[in-house]
XYZ file of C-alpha atoms in Angstrom:
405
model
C 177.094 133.149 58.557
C 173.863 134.206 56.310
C 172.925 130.749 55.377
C 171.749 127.500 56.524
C 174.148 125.229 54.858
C 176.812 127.062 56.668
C 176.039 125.379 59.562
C 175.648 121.923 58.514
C 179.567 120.948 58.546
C 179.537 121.632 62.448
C 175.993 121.006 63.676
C 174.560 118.391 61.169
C 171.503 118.471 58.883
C 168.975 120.806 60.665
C 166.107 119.092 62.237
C 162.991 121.812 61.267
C 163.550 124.934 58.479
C 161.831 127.892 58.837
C 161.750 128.778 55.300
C 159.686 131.862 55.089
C 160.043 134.234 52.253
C 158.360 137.540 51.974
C 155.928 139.802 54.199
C 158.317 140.011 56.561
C 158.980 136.285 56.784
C 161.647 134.744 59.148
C 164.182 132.230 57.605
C 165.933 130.031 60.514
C 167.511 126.206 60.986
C 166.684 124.570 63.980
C 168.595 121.769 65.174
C 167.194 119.565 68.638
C 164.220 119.787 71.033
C 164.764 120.099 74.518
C 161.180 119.135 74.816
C 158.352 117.404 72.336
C 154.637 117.148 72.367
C 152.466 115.173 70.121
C 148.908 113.995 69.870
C 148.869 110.701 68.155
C 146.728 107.616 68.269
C 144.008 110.308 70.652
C 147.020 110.730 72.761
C 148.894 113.105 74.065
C 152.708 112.444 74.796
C 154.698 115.408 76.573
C 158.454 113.978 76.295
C 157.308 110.150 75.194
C 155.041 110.778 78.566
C 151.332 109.905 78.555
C 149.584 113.073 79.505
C 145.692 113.238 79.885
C 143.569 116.010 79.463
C 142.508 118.077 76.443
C 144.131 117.972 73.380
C 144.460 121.212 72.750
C 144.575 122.806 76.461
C 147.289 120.893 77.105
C 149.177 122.275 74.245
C 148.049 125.220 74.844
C 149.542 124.918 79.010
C 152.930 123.452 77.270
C 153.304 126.026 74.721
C 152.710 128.540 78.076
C 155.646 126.595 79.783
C 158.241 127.260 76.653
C 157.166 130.728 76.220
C 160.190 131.818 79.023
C 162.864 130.018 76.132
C 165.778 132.469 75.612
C 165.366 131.923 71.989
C 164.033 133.987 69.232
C 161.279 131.399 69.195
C 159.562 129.183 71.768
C 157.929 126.484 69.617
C 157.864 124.908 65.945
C 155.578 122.443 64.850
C 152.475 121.433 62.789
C 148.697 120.607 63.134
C 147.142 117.999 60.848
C 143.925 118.496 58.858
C 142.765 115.333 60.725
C 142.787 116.731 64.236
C 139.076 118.166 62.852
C 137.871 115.017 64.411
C 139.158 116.416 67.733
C 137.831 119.847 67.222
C 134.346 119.237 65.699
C 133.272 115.859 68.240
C 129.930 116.591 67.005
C 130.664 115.182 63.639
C 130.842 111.693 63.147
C 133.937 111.370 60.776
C 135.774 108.291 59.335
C 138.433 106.680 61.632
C 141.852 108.486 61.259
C 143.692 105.662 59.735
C 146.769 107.699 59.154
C 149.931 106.768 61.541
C 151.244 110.884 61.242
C 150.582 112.740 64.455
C 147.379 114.529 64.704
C 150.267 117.382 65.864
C 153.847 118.139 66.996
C 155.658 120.237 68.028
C 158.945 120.797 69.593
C 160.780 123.433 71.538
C 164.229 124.426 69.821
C 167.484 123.603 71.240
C 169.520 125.345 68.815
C 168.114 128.331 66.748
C 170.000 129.695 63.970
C 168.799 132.777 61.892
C 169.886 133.511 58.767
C 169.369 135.407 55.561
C 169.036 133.290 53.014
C 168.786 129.042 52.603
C 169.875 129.015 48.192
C 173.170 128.245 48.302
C 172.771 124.642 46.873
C 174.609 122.766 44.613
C 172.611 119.544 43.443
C 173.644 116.423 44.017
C 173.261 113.493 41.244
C 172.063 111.336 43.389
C 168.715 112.666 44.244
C 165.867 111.477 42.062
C 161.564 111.091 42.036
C 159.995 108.999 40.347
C 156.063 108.954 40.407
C 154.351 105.668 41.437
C 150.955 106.055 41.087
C 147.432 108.491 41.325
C 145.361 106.911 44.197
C 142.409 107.893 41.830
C 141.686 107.619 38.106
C 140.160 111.028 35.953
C 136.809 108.808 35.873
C 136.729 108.189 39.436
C 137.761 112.430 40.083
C 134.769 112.780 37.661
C 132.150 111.078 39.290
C 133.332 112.772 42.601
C 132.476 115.578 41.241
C 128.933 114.641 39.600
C 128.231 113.814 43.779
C 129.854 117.044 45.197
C 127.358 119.148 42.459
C 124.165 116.837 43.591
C 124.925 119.096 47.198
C 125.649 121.868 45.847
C 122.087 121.675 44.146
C 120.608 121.379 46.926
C 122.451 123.968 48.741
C 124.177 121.910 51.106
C 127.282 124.012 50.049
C 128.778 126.809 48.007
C 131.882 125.179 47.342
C 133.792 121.744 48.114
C 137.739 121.323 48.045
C 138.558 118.023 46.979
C 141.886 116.684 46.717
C 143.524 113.655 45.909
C 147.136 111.906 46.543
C 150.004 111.304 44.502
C 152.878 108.691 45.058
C 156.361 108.777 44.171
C 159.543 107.269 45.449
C 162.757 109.405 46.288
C 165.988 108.232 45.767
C 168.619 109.919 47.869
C 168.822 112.132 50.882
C 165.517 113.856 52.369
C 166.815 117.004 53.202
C 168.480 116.987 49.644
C 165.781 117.114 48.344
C 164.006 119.615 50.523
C 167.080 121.879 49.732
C 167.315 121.418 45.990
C 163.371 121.840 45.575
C 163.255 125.121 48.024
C 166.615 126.696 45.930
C 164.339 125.964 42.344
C 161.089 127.274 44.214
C 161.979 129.749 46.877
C 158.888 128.587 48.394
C 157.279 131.895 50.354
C 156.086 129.733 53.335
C 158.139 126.781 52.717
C 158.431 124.121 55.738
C 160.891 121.341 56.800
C 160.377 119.222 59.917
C 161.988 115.961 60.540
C 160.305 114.248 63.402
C 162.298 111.005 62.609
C 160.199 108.406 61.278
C 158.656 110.900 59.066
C 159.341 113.832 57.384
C 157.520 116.566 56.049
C 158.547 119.400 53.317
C 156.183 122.497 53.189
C 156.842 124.442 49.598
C 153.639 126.452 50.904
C 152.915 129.381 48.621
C 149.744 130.572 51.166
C 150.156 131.971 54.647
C 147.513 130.733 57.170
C 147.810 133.102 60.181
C 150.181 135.750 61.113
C 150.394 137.187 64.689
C 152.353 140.273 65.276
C 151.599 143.136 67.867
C 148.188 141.397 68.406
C 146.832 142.376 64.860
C 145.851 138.724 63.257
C 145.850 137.968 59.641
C 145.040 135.671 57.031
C 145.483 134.860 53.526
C 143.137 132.945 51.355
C 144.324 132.168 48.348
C 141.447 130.611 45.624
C 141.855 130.971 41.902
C 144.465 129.555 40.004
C 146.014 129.559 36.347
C 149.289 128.440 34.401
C 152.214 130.393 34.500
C 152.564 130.918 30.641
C 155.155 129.648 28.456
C 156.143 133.813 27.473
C 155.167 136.989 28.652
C 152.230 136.807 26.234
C 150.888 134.051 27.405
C 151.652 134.725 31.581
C 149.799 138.152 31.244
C 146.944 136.294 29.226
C 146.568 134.147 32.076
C 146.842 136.928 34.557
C 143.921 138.866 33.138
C 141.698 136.001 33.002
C 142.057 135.359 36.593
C 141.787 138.709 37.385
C 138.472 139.291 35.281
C 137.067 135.632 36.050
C 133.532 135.714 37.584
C 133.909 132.394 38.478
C 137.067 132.534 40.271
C 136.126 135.810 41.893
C 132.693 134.651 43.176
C 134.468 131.461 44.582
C 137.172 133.075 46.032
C 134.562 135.820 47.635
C 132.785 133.076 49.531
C 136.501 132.128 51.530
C 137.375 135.563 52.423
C 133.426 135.935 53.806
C 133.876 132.740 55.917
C 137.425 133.801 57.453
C 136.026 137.303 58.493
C 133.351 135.547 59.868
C 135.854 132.757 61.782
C 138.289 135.923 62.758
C 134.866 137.850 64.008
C 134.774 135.000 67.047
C 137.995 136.191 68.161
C 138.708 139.647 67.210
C 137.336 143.361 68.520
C 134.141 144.020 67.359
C 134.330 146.074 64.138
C 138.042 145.357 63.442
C 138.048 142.830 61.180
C 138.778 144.232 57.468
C 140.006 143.349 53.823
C 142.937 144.264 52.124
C 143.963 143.858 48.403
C 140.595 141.963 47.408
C 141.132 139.817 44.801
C 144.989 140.431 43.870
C 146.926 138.514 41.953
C 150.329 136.580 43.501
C 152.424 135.202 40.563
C 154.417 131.639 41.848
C 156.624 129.022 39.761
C 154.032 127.467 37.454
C 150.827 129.219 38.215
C 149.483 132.725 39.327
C 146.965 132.195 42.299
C 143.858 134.878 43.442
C 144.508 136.094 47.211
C 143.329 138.535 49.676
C 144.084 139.565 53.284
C 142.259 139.695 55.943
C 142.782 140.808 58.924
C 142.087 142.249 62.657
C 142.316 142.962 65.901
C 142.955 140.138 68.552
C 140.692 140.338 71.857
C 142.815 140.387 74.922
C 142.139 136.903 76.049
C 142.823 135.756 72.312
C 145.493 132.586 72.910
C 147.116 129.784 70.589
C 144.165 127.237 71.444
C 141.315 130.109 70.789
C 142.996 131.125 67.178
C 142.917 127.640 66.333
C 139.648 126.486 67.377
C 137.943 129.537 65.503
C 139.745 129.330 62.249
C 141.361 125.604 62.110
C 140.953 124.258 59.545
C 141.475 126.682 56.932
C 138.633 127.613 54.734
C 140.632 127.938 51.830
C 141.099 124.117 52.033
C 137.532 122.522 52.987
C 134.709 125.045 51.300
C 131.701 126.713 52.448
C 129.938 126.351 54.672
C 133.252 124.802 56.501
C 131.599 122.356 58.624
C 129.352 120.386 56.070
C 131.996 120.972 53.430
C 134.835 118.663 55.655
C 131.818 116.387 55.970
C 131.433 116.035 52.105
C 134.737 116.189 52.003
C 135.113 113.017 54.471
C 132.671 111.033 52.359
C 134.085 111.781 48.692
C 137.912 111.909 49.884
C 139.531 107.711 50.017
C 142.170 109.089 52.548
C 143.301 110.973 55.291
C 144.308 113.974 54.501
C 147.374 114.066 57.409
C 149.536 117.002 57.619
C 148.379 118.192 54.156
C 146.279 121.262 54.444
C 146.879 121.586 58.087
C 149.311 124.073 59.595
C 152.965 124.655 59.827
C 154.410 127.062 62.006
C 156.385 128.678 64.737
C 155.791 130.912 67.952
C 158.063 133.428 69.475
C 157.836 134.004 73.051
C 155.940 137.221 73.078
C 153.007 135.124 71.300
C 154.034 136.496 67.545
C 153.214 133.649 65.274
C 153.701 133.025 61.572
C 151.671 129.839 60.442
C 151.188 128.404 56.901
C 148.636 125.875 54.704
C 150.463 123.084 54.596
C 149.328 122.901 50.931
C 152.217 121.661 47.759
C 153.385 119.191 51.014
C 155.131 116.357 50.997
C 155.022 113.497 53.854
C 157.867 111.108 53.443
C 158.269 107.704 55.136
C 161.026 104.857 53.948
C 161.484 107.197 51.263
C 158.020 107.138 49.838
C 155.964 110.405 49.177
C 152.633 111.088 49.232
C 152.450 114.916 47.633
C 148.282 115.364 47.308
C 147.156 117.644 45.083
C 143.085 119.694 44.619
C 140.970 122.478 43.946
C 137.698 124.312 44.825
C 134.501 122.329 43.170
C 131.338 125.531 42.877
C 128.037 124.374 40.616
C 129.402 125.551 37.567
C 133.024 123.555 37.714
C 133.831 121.702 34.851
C 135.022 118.527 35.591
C 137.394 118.359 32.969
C 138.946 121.622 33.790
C 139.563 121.026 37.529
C 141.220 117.702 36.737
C 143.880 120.052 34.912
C 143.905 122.119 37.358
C 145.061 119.833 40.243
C 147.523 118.443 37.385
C 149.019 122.207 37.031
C 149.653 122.220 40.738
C 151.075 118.922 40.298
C 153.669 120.982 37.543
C 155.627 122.105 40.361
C 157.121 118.365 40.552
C 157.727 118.011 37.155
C 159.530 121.442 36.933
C 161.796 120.822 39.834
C 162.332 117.185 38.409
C 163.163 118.663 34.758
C 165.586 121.213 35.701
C 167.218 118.397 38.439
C 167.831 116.099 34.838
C 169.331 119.563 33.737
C 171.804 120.128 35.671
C 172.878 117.082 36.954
């Protein structure tokens, strides 16, 4: 069998998708957990277990324990963009009033690797319709107006602010998950069902990769519409690619992750490669680089994250006072959205994405947030478009559903 759905007549609807696509992604259902840790409510539960300790040593210790699975991987699972509060204790940030798990993960039962996850029909019965905008464009605006008062003063170089949107599904969740990923063919695309929620990752940007002990990353910053025709797409293309704007922005993100993958990498091994290319997606083309090095020996799980978590491609520059702008401007917790998704093999190989174009579903409601990167010369006007482009994605999915159903 080369596909998921193959396997859902005899073992159910999986319980986590890896749904990685490109540089040498891994595509794989996972159904059951023989064991499950999460942080929630500043505790940590091994197995529904209260556990003390710290957070992030003690998943580090558990992810240890799994590491002798006989599976092609050890451990699946997500951290929010609200376990900051954990890792920066020297900021005082709002109260996480967000019931999602600060993080989870689980150690697979039943791993199934395949070759593909498109062979979807759509069903009639799945639908979206859009509730509300938790903010209105005058409200975005005079965010804005305060994010540039810092950035006058130098505070920062750049904020990422981002907003939710609301809609309600009708039908099935992993429907859904399976109709959007065979119109997107998401190329770090998530799913993770951890019962009372449910999360789908249609991730374009890769957060970390771990393979022979080289680390990488891929910021992605700098984004334009797709195009209606070729004329238009490579019109769009070429003013990303020769945008001073975009370029300086983007510039400042791949400085601060060489910097972040400095505090855990060989001196002198940390590099660029592909500065400033151009990645072409459903609706939009996005500006992204890699970066990359080489991991010190003692280099762990809990060290990776605690030098590059969150990513900077999602908070700004300088990262710490930018997640403290961010805290003041933003009327929500963020939750899973721009975190992590990810999985770990048992040699310590890890693929991890930004949980960005995410959905968290509960009782059938989303909440699919949406932003951009705010520098002094943003026009307010033009970043509210641009967090409604990356809001297209819905609307094209949504479209094409109404066409074929």
């Amino acid at each position: 069998m080369n596909d998921i759905i193959a396997y859902i007549p005899k073992l159910g609807f999986p319980d986590a998708v890896i749904d990685y696509n490109g540089n040498d992604g891994l595509i794989a259902g996972i159904w059951g957990f023989d064991e499950i840790i999460e942080f929630k409510n500043n505790k940590i539960f091994l197995n529904e277990k209260l556990v003390h300790g710290i957070p992030l040593k003690v998943l580090q210790s558990t992810l240890n324990n799994w590491s002798d699975s006989n599976n092609v991987i050890s451990a699946v699972g997500y951290i929010g963009y609200d376990f900051k509060n954990i890792l920066f204790p020297h900021i005082k940030f709002k109260n996480d009033e967000n019931n999602i798990p600060n993080f989870w993960f689980g150690k697979p039962k039943i791993v199934k690797i395949v070759d593909n996850f498109s062979n979807y029909k759509p069903l009639k019965n799945i639908s979206i319709t859009k509730i509300f905008d938790r903010i209105s464009k005058k409200e975005y605006f005079k965010s804005i107006k305060k994010i540039k008062q810092y950035l006058e003063i130098g505070d920062v170089y750049q904020i990422n602010r981002t907003y939710p949107i609301n809609y309600k599904l009708k039908g099935n969740v992993f429907d859904l998950y399976t109709y959007m990923n065979w119109r997107i063919k998401p190329r770090r695309g998530f799913y993770l069902n951890i019962k009372t929620k449910q999360f789908l990752s249609f991730s374009p940007e890769e957060f970390i990769k771990v393979k022979n002990n080289i680390i990488s990353t891929f910021p992605m910053k700098g984004t334009r519409p797709e195009g209606s025709n070729e004329i238009e797409k490579m019109k769009n293309i070429n003013e990303l690619s020769d945008s001073v704007k975009d370029k300086a922005e983007h510039l400042m993100i791949v400085d601060l992750l060489r910097n972040d993958l400095g505090k855990i990498c060989e001196f002198g091994s940390v590099k660029t490669k592909k500065l400033f290319s151009i990645q072409t997606y459903e609706t939009v083309h996005h500006m992204v680089t890699e970066v990359y090095g080489k991991l010190n020996s003692d280099s762990t799980f809990f060290k990776i994250m605690k030098a590059l978590f969150p990513g900077g491609s999602i908070t700004g520059a300088p990262k710490e006072k930018a997640m403290q702008i961010i805290d003041e401007i933003e009327n929500y917790n963020r939750g899973i959205y721009t975190g992590t998704m990810g999985y770990i093999k048992p040699n310590g190989d890890m693929d991890f994405n930004i949980a960005i174009r995410t959905m968290t579903i509960q009782n059938n409601i989303i909440e699919y947030p949406v932003g951009g990167g705010i520098v002094w010369d943003s026009n307010p006007e033009n970043e509210w478009e641009e967090t409604k482009t990356k809001a297209k994605i819905l609307d094209f999915v949504l479209n094409k559903l109404e066409e074929v159903c």
